[in-house]
Coordinates of N, CA and C in Angstrom, one line a residue:
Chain A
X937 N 102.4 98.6 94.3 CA 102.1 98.2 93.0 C 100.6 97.7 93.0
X938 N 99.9 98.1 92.4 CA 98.3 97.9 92.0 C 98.2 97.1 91.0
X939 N 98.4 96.3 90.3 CA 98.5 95.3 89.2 C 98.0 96.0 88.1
X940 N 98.5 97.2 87.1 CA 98.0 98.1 86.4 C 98.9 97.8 85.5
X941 N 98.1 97.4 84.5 CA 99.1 97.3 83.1 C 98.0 98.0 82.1
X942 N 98.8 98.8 81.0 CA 98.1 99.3 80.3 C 98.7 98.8 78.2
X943 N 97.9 98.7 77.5 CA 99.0 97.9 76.4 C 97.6 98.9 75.4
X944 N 98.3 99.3 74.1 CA 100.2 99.2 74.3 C 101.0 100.0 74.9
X945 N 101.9 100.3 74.4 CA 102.5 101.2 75.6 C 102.9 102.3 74.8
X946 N 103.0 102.1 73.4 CA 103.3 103.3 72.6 C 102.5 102.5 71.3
X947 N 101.9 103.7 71.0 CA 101.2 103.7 68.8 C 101.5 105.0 68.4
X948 N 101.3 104.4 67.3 CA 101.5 105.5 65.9 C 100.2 105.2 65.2
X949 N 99.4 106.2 64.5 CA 98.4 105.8 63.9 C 98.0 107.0 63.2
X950 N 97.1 106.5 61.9 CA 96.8 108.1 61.0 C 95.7 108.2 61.3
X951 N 95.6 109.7 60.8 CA 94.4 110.8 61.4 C 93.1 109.5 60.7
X952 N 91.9 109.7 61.5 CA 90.7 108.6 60.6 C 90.6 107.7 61.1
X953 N 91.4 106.9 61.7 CA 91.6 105.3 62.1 C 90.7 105.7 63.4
X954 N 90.7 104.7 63.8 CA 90.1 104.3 65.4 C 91.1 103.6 66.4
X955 N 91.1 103.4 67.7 CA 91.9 102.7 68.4 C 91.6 102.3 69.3
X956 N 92.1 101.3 69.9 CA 91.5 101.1 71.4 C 92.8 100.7 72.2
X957 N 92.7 101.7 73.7 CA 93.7 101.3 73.9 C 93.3 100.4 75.1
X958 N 94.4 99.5 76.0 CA 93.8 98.7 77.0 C 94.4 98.7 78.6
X959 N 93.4 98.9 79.6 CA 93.7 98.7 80.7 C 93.5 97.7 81.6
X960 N 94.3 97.1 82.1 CA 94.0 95.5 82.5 C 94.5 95.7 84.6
X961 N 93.5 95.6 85.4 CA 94.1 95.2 86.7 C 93.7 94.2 87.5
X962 N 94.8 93.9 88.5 CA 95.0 92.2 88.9 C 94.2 92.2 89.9
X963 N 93.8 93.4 90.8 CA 92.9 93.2 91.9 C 91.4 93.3 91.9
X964 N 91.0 93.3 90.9 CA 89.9 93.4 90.9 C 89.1 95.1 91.4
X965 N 89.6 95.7 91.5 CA 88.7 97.0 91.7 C 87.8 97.6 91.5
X966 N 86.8 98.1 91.7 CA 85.3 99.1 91.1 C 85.2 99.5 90.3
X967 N 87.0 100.7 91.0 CA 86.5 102.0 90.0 C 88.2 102.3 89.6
X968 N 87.6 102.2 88.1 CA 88.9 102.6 86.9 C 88.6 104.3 86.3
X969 N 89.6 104.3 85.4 CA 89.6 105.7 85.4 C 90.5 105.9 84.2
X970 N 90.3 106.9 83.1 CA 91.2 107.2 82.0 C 91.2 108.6 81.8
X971 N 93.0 108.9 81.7 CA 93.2 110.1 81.8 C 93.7 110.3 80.6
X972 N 94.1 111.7 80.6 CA 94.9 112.2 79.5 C 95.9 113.0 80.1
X973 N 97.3 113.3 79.4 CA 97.9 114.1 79.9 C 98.7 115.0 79.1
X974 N 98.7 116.7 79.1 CA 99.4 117.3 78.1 C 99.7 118.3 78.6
X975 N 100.9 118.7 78.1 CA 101.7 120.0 78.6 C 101.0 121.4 78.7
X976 N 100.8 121.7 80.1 CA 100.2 122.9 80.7 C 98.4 122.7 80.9
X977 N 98.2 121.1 80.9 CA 97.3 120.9 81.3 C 97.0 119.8 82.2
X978 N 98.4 119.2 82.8 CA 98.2 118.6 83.7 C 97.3 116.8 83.1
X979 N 96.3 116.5 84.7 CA 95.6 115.2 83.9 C 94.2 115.8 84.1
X980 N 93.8 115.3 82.7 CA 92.3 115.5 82.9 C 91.6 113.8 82.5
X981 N 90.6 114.0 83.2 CA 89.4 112.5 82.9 C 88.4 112.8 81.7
X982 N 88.9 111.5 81.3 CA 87.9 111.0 79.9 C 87.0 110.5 80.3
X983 N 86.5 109.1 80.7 CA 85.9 108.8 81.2 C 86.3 108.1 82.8
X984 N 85.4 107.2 83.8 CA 85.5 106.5 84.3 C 84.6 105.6 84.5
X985 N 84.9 104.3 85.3 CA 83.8 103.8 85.3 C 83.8 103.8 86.9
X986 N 82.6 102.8 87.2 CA 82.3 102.6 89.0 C 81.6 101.2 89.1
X987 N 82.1 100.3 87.8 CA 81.7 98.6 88.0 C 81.8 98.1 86.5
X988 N 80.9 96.9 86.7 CA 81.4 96.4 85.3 C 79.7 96.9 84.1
X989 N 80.2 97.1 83.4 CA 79.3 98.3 82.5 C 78.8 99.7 82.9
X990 N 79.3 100.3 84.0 CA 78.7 101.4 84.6 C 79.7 102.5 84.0
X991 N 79.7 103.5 83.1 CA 80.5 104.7 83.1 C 80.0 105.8 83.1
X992 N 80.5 106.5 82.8 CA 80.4 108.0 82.8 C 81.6 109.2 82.3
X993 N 81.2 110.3 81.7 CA 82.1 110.8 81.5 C 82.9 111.5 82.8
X994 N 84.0 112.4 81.7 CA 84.8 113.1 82.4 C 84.5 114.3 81.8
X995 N 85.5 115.5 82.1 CA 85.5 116.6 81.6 C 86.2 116.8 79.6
X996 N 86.7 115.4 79.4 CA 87.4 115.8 77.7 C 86.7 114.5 77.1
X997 N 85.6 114.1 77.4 CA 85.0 112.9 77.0 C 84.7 112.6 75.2
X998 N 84.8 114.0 74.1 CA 84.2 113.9 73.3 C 85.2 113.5 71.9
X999 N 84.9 112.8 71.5 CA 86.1 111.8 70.4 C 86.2 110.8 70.9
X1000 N 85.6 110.1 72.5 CA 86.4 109.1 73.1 C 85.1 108.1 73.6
X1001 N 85.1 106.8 73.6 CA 84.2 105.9 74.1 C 84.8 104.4 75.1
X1002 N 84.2 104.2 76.1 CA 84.6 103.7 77.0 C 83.8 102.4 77.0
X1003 N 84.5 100.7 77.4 CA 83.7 100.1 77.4 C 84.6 98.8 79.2
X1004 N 83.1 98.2 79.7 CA 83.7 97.8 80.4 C 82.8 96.4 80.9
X1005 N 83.0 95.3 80.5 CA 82.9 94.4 80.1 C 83.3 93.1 81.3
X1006 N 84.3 93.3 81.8 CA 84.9 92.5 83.1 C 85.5 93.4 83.9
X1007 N 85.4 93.0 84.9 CA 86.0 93.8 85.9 C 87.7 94.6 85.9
X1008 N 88.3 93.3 85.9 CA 89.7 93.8 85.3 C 89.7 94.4 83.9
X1009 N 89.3 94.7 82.9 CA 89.5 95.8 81.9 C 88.8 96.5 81.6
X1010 N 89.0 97.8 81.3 CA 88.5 99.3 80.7 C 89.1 99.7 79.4
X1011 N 88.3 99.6 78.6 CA 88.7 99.9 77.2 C 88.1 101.3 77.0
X1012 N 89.3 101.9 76.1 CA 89.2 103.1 76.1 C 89.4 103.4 74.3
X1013 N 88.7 104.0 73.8 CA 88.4 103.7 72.0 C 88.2 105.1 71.4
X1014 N 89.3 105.5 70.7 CA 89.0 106.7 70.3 C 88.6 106.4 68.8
X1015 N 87.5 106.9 68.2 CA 86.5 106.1 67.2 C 87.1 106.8 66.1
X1016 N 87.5 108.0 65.7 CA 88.1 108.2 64.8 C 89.5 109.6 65.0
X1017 N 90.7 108.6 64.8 CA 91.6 109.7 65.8 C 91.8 110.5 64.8
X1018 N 92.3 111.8 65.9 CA 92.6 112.8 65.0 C 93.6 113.4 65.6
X1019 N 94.4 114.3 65.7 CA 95.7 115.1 65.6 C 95.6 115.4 67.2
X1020 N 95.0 115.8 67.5 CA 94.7 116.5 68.7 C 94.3 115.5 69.8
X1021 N 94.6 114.5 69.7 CA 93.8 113.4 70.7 C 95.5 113.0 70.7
X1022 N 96.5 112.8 69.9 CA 98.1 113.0 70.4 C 98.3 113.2 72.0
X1023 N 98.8 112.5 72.4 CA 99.0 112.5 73.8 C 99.2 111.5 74.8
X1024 N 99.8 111.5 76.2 CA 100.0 110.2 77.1 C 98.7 109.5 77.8
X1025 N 98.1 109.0 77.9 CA 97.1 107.9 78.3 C 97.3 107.6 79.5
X1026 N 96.8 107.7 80.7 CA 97.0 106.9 81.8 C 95.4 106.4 82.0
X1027 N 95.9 105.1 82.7 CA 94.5 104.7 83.4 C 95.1 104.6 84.8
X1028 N 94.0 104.4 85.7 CA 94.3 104.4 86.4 C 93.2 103.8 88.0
X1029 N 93.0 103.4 89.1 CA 92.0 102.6 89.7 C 92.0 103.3 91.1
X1030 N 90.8 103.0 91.7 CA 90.9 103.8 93.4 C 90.4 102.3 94.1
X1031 N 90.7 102.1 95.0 CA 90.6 101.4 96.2 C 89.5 102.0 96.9
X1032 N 88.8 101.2 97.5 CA 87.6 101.2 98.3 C 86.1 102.4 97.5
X1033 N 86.0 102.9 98.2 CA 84.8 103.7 97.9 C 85.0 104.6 96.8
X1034 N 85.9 105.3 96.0 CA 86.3 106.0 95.1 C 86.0 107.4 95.0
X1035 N 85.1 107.9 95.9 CA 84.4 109.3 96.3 C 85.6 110.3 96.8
X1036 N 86.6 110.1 96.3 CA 86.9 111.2 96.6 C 88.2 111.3 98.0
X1037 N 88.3 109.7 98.4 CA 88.8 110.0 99.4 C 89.8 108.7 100.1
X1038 N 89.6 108.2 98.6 CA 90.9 107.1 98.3 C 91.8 107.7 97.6
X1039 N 92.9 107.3 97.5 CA 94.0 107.4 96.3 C 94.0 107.0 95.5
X1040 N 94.8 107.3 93.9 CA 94.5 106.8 93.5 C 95.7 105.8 92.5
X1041 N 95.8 105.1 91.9 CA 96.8 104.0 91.7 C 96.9 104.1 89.5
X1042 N 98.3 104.3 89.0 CA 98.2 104.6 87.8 C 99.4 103.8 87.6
X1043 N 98.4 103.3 86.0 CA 99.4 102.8 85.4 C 100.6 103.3 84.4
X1044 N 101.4 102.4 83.9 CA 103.0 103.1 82.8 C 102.4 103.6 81.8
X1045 N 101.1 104.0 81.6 CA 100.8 105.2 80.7 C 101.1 104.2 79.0
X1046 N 100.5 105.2 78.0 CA 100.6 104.6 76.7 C 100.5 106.0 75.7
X1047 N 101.9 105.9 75.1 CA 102.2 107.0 74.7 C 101.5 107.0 73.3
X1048 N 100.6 107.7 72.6 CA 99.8 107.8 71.7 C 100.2 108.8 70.5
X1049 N 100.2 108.5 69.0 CA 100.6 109.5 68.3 C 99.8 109.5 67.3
X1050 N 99.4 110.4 67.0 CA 98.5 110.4 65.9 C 99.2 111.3 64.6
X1051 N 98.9 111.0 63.5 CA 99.7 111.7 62.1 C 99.1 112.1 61.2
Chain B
X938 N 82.8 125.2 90.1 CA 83.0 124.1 90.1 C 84.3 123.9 90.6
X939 N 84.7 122.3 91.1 CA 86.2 122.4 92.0 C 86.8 122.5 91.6
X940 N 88.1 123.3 91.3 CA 89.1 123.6 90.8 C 90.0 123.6 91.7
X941 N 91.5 123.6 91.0 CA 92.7 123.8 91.9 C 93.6 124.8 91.4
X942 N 94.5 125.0 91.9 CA 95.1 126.2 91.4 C 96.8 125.8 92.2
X943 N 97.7 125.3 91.3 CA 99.0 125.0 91.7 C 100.0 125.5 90.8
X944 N 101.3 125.8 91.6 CA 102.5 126.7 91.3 C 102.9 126.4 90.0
X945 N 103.0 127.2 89.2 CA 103.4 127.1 87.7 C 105.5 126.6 88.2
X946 N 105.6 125.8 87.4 CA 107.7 125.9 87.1 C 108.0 126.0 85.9
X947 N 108.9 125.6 85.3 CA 109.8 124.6 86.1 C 110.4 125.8 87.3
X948 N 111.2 124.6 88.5 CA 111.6 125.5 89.5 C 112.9 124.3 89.5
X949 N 113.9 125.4 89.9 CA 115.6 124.8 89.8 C 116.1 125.4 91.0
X950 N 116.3 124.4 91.4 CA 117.1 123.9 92.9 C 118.5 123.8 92.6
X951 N 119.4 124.1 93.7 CA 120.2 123.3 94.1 C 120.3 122.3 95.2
X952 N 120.9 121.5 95.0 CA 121.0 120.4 96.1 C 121.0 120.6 97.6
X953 N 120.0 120.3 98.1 CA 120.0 120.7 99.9 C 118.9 121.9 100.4
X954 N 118.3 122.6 99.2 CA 117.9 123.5 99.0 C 116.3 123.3 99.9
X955 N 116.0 124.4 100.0 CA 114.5 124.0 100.6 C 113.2 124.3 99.5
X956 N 112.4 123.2 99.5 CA 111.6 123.5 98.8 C 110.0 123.5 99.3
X957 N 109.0 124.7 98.1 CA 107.7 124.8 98.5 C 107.2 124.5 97.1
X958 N 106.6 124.2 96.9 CA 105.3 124.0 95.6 C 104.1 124.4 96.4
X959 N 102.8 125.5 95.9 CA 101.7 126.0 96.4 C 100.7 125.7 96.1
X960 N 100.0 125.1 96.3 CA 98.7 124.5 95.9 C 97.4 124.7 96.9
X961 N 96.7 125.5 95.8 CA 94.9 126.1 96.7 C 93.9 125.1 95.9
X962 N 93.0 125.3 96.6 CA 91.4 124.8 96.1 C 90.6 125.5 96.1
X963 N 89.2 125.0 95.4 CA 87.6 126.2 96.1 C 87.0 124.5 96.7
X964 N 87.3 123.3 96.3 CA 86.0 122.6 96.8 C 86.0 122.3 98.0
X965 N 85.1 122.0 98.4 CA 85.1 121.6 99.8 C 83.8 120.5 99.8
X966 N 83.9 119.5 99.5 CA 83.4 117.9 99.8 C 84.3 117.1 100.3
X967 N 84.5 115.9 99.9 CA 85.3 115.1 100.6 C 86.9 115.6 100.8
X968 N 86.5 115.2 102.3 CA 88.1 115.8 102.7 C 89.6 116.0 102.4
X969 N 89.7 114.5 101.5 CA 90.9 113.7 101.5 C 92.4 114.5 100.9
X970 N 93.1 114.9 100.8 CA 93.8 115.7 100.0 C 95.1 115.2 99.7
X971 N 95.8 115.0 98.0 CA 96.6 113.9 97.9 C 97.7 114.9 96.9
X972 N 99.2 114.2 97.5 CA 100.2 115.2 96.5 C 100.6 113.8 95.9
X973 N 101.1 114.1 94.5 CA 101.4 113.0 93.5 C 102.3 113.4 93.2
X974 N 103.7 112.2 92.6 CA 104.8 112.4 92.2 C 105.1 111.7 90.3
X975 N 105.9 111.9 89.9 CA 105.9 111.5 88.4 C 107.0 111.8 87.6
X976 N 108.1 110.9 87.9 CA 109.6 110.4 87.3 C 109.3 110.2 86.3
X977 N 110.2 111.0 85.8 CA 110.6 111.0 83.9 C 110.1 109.3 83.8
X978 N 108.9 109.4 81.9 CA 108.8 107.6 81.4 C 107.8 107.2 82.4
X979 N 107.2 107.8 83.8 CA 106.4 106.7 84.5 C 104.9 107.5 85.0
X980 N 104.2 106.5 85.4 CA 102.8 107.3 85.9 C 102.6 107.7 87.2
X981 N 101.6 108.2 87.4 CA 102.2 109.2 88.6 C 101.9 108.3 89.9
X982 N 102.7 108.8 90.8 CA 102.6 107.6 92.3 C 102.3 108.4 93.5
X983 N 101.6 107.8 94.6 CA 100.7 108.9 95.7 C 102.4 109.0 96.2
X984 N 102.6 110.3 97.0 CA 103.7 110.8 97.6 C 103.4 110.8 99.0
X985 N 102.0 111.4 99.4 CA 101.3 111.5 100.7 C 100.1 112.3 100.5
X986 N 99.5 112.1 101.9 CA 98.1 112.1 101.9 C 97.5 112.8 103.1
X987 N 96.3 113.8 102.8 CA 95.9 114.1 104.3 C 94.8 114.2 104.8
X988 N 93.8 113.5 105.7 CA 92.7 113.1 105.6 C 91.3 113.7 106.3
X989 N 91.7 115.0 106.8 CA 91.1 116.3 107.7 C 92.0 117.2 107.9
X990 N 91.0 118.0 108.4 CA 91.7 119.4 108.4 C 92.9 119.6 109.7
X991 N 93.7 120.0 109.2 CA 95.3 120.4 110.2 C 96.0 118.9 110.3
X992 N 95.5 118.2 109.3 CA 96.4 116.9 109.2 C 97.8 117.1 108.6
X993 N 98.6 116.3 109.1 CA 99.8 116.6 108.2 C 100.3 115.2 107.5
X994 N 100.5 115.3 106.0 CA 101.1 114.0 105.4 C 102.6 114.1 105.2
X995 N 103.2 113.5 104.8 CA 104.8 113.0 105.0 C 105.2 111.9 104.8
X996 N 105.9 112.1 103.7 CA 106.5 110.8 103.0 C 107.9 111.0 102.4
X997 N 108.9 110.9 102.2 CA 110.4 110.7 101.7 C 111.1 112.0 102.2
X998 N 110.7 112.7 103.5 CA 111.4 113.4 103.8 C 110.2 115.1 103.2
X999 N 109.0 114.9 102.7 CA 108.0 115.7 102.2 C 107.1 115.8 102.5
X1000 N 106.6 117.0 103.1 CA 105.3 116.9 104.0 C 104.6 118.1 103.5
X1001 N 103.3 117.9 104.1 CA 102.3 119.1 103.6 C 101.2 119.4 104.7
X1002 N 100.7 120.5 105.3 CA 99.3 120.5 106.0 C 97.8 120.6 105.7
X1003 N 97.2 120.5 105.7 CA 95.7 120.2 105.4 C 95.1 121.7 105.7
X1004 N 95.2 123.2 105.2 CA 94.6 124.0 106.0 C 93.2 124.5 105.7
X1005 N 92.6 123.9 106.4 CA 91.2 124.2 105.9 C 90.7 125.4 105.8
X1006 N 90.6 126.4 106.4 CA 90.9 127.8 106.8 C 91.3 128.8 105.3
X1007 N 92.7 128.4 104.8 CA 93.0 128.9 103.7 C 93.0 128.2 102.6
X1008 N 92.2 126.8 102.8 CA 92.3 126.4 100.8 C 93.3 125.6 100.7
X1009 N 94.5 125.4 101.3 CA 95.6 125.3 101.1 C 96.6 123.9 101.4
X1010 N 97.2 123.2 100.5 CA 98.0 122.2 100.9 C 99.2 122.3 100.1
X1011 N 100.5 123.2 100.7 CA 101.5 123.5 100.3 C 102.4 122.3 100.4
X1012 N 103.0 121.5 99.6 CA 104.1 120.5 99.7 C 105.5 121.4 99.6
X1013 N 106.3 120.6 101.0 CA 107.3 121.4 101.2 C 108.7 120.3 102.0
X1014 N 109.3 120.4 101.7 CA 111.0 119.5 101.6 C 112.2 120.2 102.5
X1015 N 112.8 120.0 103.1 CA 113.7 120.9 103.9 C 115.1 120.6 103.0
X1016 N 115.3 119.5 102.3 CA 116.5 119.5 101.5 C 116.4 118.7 100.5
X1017 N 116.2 119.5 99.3 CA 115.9 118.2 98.1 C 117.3 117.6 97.6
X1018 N 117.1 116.5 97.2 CA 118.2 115.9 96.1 C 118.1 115.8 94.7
X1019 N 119.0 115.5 94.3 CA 118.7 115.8 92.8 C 117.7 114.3 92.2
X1020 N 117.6 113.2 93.3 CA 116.5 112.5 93.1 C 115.6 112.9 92.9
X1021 N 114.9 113.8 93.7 CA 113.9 114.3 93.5 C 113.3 115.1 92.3
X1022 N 114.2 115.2 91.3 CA 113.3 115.9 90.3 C 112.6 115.0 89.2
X1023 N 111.3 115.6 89.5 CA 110.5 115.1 88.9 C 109.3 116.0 89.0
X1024 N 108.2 115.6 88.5 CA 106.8 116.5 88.1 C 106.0 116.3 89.6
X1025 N 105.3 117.5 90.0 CA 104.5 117.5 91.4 C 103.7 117.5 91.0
X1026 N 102.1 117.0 91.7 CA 100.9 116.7 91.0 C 99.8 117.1 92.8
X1027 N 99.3 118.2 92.1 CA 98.5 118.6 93.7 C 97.4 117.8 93.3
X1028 N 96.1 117.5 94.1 CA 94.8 116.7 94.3 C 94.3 117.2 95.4
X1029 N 93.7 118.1 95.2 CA 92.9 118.4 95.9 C 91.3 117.4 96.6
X1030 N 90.3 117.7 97.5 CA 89.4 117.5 97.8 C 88.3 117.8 96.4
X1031 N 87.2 116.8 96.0 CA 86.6 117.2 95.3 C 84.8 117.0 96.3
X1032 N 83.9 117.8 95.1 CA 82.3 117.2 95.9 C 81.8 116.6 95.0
X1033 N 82.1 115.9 93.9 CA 81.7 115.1 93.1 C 82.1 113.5 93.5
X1034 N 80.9 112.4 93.3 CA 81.3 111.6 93.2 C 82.3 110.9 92.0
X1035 N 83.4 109.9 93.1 CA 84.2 109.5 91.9 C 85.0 110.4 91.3
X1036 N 85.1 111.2 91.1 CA 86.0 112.0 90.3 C 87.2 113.1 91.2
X1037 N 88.3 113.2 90.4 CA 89.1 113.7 90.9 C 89.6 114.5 89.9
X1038 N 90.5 115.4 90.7 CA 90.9 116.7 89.6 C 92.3 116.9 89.8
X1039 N 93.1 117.3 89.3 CA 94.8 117.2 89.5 C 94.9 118.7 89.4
X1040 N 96.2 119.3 89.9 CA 96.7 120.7 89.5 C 97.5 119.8 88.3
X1041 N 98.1 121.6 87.3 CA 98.6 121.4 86.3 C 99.9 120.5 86.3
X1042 N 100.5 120.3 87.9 CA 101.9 120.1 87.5 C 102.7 120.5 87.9
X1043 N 103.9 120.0 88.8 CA 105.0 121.7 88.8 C 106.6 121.0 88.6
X1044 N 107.3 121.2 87.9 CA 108.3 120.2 87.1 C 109.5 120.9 88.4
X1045 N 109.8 120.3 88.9 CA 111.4 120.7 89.8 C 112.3 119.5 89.1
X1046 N 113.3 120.5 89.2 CA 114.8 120.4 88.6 C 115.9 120.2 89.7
X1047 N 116.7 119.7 90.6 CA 117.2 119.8 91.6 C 118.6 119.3 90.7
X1048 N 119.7 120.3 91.1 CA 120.9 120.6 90.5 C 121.8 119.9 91.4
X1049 N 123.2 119.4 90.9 CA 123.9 119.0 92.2 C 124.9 120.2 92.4

């Protein structure tokens, strides 16, 4: 257990709105990480970060903005949701160097709905 | 760019059954190579891990080899239980910093 809580854990929200959703961990780690996850595509990265204000995208980064402010949280903010951003959320953290050759540690996910 | 390439399912077992899920790569940077597990409702959890080439990982009775040679880190079970069904998640080696890339997935079903 990596101390990974992610809140909320389920929304419902209409197309237009904005959201943010939240990842919070107890160990203090580097490098955080927000995924997505959808049927027949597995997980792909939104963003990640590698400290406190350092991010960068991922491969589905666009609709989505990341902010990171203290070490234990990564906020992840989709600025105006729409239909297609529908889907499970994971965040998730790597231990030590994050290059590729740590594991990596995920949280209970936050099930997202958009209308 | 790194990509993976893992076994489409669903795949239905019966109980005791032996199982393979196939999982290739192209990258070749950091070595590390990781199979991931993911029970219905939860996020995914490391299964095992392999850290050079012809390494072998193994964990709950599931192991896999590192083959550097062919690309390849097949996860493979000599008797599943119906415990075991749940979603397989390959992780390949990437050469990007930081980032990691998942295969799609491969849902086993294990029957009693």
């Amino acid at each position: 257990d990596a101390g990974i809580t992610q809140s909320p854990r389920h929304k419902v929200t209409e197309t237009g709105t904005p959201v943010t959703l939240r990842c919070h961990q107890t160990e203090n780690h580097r490098y955080m990480y927000w995924y997505r996850q959808d049927p027949g595509h597995g997980l792909r990265l939104i963003h990640y970060s590698y400290g406190v204000k350092d991010t960068d995208k991922g491969e589905v980064s666009d609709g989505y903005s990341v902010s990171r402010s203290k070490t234990e949280d990564f906020l992840l903010t989709l600025e105006s949701a729409t239909s297609s951003q529908t889907s499970v959320y994971f965040c998730a953290i790597s231990r030590g160097s994050g290059q590729g050759s740590n594991e990596q540690y995920f949280g209970p996910g936050t099930r997202l709905t958009v209308t | 760019g790194d990509s993976v390439t893992q076994m489409e399912g669903p795949v239905t077992l019966s109980e005791e059954a032996f199982l393979t899920i196939n999982c290739t790569y192209t990258a070749t940077g950091y070595p590390s190579l990781f199979w991931y597990v993911q029970y219905p409702g939860e996020g995914l959890q490391l299964l095992l891990k392999a850290t050079k080439a012809d390494d072998k990982g193994s964990n709950k009775g599931f192991e896999a080899t590192y083959r550097k040679e062919t690309t390849s880190f097949h996860l493979e079970k000599g008797s599943v239980q119906v415990s075991d069904s749940a979603v397989y998640f390959c992780a390949p080696p990437t050469s990007g910093t930081y980032k990691y890339i998942f295969g799609t997935g491969t849902r086993l079903k294990v029957l009693a």
